[in-house]
Short mmCIF file of C-alpha atoms and ligand atoms in Angstrom, two decimals:
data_model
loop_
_atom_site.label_atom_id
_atom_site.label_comp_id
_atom_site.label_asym_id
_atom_site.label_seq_id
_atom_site.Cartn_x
_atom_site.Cartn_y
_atom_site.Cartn_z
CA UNK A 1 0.00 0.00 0.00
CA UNK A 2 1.51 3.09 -1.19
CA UNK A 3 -0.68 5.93 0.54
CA UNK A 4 -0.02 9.85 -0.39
CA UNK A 5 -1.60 12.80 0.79
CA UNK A 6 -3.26 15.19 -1.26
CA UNK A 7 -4.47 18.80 -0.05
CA UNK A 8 -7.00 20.17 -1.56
CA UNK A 9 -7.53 23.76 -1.65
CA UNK A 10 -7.73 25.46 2.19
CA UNK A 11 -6.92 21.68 3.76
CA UNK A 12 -3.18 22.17 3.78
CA UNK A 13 -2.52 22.03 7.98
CA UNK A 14 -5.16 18.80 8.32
CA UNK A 15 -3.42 17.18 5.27
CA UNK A 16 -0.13 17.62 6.74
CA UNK A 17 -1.37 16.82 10.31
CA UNK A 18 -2.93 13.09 8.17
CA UNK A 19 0.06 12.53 6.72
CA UNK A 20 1.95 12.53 9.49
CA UNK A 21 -0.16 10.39 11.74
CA UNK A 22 -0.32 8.42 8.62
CA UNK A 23 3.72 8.41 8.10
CA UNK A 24 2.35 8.95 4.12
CA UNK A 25 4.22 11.57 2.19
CA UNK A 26 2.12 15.05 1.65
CA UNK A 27 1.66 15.73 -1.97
CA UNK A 28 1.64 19.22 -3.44
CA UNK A 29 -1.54 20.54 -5.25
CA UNK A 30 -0.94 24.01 -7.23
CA UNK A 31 -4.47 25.62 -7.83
CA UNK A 32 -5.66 29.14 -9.17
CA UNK A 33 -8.11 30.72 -10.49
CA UNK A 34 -7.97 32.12 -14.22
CA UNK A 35 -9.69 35.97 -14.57
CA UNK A 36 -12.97 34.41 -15.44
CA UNK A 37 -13.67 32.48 -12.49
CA UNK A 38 -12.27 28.73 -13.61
CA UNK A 39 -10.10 26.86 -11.90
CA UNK A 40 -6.47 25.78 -12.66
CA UNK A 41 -5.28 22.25 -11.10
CA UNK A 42 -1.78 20.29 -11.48
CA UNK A 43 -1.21 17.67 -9.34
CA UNK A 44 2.82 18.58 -8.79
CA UNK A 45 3.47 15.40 -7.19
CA UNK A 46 3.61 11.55 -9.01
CA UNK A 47 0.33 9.92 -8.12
CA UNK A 48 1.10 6.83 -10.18
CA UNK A 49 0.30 3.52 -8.42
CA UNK A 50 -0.85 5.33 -5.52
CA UNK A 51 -3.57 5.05 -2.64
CA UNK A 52 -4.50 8.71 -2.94
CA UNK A 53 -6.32 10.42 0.03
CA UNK A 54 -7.66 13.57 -0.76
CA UNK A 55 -7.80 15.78 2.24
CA UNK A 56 -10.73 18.62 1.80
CA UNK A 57 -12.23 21.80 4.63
CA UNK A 58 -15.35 22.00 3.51
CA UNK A 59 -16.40 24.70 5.58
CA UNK A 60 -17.75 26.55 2.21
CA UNK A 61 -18.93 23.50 0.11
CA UNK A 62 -19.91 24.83 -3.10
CA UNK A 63 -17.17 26.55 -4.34
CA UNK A 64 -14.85 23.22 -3.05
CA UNK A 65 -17.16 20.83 -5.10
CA UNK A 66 -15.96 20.96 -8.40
CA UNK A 67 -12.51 21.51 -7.49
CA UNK A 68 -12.92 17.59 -6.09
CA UNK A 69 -13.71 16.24 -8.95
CA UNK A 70 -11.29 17.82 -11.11
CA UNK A 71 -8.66 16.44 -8.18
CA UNK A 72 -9.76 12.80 -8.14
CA UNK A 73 -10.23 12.80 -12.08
CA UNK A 74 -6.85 13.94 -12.71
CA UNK A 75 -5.34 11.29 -10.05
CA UNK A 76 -6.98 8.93 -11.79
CA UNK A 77 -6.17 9.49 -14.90
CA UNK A 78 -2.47 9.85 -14.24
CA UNK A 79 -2.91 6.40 -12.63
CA UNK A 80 -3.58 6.66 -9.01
CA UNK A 81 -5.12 3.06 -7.67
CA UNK A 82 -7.17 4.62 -5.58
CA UNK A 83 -8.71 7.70 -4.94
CA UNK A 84 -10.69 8.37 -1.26
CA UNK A 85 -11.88 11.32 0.08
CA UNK A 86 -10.95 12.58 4.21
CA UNK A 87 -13.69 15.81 4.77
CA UNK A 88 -13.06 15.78 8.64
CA UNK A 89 -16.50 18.00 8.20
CA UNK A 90 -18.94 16.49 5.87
CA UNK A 91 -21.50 19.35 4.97
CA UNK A 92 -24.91 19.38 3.57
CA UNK A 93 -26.22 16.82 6.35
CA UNK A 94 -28.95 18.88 7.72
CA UNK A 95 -31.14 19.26 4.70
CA UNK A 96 -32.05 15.32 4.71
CA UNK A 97 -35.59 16.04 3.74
CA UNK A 98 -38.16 17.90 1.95
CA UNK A 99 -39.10 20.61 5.12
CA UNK A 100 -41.58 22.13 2.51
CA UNK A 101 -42.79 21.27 -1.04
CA UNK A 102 -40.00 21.49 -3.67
CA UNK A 103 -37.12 21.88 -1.62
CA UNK A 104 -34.07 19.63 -2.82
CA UNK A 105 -32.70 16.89 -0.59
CA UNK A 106 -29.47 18.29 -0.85
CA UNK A 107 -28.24 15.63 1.50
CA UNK A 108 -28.74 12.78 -1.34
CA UNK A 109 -27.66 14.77 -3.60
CA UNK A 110 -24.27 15.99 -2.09
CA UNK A 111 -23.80 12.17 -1.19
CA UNK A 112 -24.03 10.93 -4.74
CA UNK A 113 -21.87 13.82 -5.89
CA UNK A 114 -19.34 12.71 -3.66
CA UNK A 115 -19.98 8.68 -4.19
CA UNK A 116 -19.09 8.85 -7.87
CA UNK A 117 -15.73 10.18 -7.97
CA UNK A 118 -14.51 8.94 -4.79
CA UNK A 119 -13.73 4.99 -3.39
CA UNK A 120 -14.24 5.83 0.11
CA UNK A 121 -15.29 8.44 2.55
CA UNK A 122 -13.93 9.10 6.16
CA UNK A 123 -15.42 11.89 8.14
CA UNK A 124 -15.90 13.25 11.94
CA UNK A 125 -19.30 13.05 13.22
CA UNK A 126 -21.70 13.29 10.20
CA UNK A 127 -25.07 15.10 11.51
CA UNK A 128 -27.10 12.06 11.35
CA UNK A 129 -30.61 12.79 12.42
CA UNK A 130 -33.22 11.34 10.00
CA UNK A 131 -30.97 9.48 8.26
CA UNK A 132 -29.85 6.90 10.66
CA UNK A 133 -26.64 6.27 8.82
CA UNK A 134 -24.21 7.37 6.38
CA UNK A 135 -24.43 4.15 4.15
CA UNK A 136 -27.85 5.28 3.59
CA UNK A 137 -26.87 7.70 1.11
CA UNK A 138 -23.20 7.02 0.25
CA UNK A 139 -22.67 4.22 -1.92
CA UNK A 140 -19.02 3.86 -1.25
CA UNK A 141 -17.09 2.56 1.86
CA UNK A 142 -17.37 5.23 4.57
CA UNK A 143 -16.08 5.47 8.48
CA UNK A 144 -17.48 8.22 10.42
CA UNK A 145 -14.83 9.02 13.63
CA UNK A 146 -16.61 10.00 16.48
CA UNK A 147 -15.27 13.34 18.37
CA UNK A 148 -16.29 12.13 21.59
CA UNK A 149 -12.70 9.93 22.22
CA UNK A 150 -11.18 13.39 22.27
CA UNK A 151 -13.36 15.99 23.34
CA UNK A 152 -13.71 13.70 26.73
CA UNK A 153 -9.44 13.73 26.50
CA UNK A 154 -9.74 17.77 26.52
CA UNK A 155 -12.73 18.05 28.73
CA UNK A 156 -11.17 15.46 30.96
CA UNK A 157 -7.95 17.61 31.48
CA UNK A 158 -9.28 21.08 31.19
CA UNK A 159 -12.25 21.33 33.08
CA UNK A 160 -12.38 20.99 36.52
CA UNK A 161 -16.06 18.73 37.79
CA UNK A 162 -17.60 19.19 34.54
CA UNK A 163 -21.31 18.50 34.15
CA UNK A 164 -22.32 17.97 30.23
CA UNK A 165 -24.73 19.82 28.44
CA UNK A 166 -26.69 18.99 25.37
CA UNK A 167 -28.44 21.78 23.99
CA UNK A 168 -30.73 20.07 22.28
CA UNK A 169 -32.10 16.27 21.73
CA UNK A 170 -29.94 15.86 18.67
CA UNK A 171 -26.98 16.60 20.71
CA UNK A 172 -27.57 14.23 23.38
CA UNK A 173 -25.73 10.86 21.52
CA UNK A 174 -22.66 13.52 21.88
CA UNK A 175 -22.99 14.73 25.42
CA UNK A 176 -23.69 11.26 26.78
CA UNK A 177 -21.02 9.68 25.04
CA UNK A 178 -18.43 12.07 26.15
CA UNK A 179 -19.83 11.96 29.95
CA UNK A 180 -19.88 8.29 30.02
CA UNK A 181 -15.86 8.65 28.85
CA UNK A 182 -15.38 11.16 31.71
CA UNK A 183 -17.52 9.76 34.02
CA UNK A 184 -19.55 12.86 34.83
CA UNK A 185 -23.33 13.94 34.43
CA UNK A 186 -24.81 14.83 31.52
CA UNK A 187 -28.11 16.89 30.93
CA UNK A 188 -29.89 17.69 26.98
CA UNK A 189 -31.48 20.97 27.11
CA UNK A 190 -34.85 21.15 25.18
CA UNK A 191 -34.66 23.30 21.79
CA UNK A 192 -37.23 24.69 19.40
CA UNK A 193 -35.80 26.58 15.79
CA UNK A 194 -38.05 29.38 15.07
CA UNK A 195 -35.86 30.37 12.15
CA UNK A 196 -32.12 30.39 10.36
CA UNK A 197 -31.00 32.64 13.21
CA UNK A 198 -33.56 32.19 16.00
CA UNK A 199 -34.16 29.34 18.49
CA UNK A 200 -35.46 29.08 22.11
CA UNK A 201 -34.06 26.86 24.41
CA UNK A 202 -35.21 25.90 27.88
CA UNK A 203 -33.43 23.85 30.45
CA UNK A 204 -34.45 21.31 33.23
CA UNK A 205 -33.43 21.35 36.76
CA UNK A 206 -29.80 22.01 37.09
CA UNK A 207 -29.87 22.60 40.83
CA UNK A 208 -28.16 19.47 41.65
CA UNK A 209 -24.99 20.32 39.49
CA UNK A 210 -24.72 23.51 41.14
CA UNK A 211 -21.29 22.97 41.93
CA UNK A 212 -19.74 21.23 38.74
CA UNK A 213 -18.33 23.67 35.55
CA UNK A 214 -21.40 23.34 32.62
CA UNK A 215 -19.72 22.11 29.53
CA UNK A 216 -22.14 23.05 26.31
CA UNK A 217 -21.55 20.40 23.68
CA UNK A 218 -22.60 20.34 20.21
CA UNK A 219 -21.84 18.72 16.31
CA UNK A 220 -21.98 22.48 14.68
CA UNK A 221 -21.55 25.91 15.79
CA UNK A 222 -22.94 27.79 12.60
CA UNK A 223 -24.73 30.56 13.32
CA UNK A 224 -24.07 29.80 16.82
CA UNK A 225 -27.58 31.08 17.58
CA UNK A 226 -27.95 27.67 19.24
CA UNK A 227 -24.87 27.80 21.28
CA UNK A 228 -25.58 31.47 22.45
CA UNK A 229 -29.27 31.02 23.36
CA UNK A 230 -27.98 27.92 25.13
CA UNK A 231 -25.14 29.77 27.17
CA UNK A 232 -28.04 32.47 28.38
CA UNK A 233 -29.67 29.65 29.68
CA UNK A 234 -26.91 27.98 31.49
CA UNK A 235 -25.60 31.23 32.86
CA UNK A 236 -28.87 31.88 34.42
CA UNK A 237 -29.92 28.29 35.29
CA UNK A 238 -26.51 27.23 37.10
CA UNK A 239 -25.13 30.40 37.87
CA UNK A 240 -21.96 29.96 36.15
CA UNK A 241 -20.54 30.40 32.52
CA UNK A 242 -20.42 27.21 30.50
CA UNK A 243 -17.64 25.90 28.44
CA UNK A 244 -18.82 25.38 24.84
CA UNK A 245 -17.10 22.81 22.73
CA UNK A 246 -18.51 22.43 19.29
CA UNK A 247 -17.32 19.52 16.62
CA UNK A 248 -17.39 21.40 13.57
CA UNK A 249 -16.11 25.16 13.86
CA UNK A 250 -18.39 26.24 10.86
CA UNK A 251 -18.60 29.58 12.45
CA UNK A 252 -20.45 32.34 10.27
CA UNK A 253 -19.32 35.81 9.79
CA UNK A 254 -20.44 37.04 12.89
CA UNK A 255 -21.14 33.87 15.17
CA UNK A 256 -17.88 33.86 17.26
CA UNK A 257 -18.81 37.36 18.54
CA UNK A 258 -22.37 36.23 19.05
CA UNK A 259 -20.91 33.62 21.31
CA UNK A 260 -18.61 36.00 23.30
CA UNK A 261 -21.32 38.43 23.87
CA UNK A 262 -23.17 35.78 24.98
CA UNK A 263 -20.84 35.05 28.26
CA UNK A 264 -19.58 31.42 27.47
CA UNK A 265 -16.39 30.93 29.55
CA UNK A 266 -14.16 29.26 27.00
CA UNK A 267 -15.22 28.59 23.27
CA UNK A 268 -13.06 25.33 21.86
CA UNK A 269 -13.64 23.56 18.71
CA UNK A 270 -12.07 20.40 17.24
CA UNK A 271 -9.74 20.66 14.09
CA UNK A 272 -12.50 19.60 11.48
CA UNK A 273 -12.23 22.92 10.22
CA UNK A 274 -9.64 25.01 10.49
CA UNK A 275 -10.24 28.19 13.02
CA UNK A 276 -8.68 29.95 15.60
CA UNK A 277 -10.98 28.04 17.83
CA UNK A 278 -9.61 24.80 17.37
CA UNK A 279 -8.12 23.10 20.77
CA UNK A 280 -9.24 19.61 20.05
CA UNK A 281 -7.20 17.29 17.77
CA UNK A 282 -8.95 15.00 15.95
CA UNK A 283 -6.85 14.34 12.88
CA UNK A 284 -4.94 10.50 15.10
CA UNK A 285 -8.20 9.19 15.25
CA UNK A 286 -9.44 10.30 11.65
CA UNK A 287 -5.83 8.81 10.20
CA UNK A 288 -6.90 5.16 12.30
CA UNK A 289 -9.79 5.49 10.09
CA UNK A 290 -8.20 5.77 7.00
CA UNK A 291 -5.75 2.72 7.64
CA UNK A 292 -9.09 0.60 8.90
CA UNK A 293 -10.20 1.00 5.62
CA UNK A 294 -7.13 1.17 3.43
CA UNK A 295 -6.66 -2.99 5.22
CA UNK A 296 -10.52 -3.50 4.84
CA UNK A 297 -10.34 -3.23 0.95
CA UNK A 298 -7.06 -4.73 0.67
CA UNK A 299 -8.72 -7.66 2.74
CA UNK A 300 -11.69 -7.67 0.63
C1 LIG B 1 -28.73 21.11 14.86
O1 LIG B 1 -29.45 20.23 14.58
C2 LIG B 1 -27.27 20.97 15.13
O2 LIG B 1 -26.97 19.93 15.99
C3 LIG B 1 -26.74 22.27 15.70
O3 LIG B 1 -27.37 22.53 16.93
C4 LIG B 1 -27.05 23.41 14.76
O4 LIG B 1 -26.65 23.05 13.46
C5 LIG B 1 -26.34 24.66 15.18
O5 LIG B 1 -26.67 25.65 14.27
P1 LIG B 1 -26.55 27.19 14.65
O6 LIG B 1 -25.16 27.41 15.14
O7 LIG B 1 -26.83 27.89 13.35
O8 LIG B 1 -27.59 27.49 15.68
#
């Protein structure tokens, strides 16, 4: 097996950070844009014979798409052997049905894109809600790495009695999972999304973790209108600011503020995406992933 590491564009510190958990060799990707918006691509390292793993921060997925395919296309056709896809943060998870008539499923959709240029996915944490799992969609190989090992590592070592907090039902296979690893108490916080930006959260009885730190876990900080409403709630319910700890630093324009001014503590993200947020390395576990599956196809 002859693994190299590809960046692709914005993914240069997780490909390096792969690559050397992986002991593969990074591989250099030039890419531009020409005056009318297209892309350039050369693949300036030899991908012959190779078990490519393209490394991609998919933060802002649509502009990244098409610059995929032209980077597993071209391995392939200079004759890589394989060509699999790492996207520590696999977007366009949350629109897994039709909310209202006509909308697209942009879930399926992204999957498919993703499952016809690609051999195998490995992610962090996929929002699975609906859809119960990944190989529902993806018709290639995939291994999604759960945070949790981790964030209980960081939370374990940083914060002093923590008590876990999910701020809403979805989040509660995260909280639990990282307070079972710690061996602390975990409460989910009840949350209802009146809009993009708006939701209103309300908590249940947190007088009997008075004395512990609240640590406010969730998959994605993106508007962080979650988060914040969340931290409001925590202050005034435990008396305390909360640590939050998000998954996937998605972060819009103006969330990290919204956070601060919200009074959370600390603010620490894991390294799916790359921001100045990130405390929590995730990249050891994702590269066990990749050689899991690199021996389960060789196996096959
Ligand atoms: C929701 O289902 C997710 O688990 C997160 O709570 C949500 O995506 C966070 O979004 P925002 O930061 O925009 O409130």
């Amino acid at each position: 097996m002859t693994l190299l590491v590809l960046p692709a564009p914005g993914a240069e510190a997780a490909a390096a950070g792969l690559a050397g958990h992986l002991q593969a060799p990074l591989g250099a990707v030039e890419s531009r844009r020409f005056p009318d918006g297209e892309s350039y691509l050369r693949l300036a390292s030899e991908v012959r014979d190779a078990d490519v793993v393209v490394v991609a921060s998919l933060r802002d997925p649509d502009p990244q798409a098409l610059g995929l395919w032209y980077l597993a296309d071209t391995a392939r056709e200079l004759g890589a052997r394989s060509v699999g896809l790492v996207a520590p943060y696999l977007p366009y998870m949350r629109q897994d049905r039709r909310f209202h008539p006509g909308e697209a499923i942009t879930s399926r959709t992204f999957a498919e894109f993703i499952s016809q240029r690609f051999d195998w996915l490995v992610t962090v944490d996929p929002h699975l809600h609906r859809i119960a799992s990944l190989a529902e969609i993806y018709r290639v190989p995939v291994r999604a790495i759960a945070s949790a090992p981790a964030i209980a590592r960081w939370v374990g070592t940083q914060v002093n009695r923590p008590v876990i907090v999910g701020p809403d039902s979805e989040s509660e296979q995260w909280a639990r999972d990282v307070a079972d690893r710690i061996g602390c108490p975990a409460i989910v916080l009840e949350k209802k999304r009146l809009g993009d930006r708006s939701v209103e959260i309300s908590v249940p009885a947190a007088e009997a973790y008075a004395d512990r730190t609240p640590v406010l876990i969730d998959d994605i900080i993106s508007s962080a209108r979650t988060m914040a409403v969340a931290v409001r709630q925590v202050r005034s319910a435990f008396g305390s600011a909360p640590v939050c700890v998000g998954v996937h630093a998605v972060f819009a324009p103006d969330a990290l503020q919204v956070l601060q001014q919200a009074g959370a503590a600390r603010i620490v993200t894991c390294n799916t995406l790359p921001h100045e947020t990130n405390a929590i390395d995730v990249l050891e576990d994702v590269a066990a992933g990749v050689r899991a599956l690199q021996e389960g196809a060789r196996g096959a």
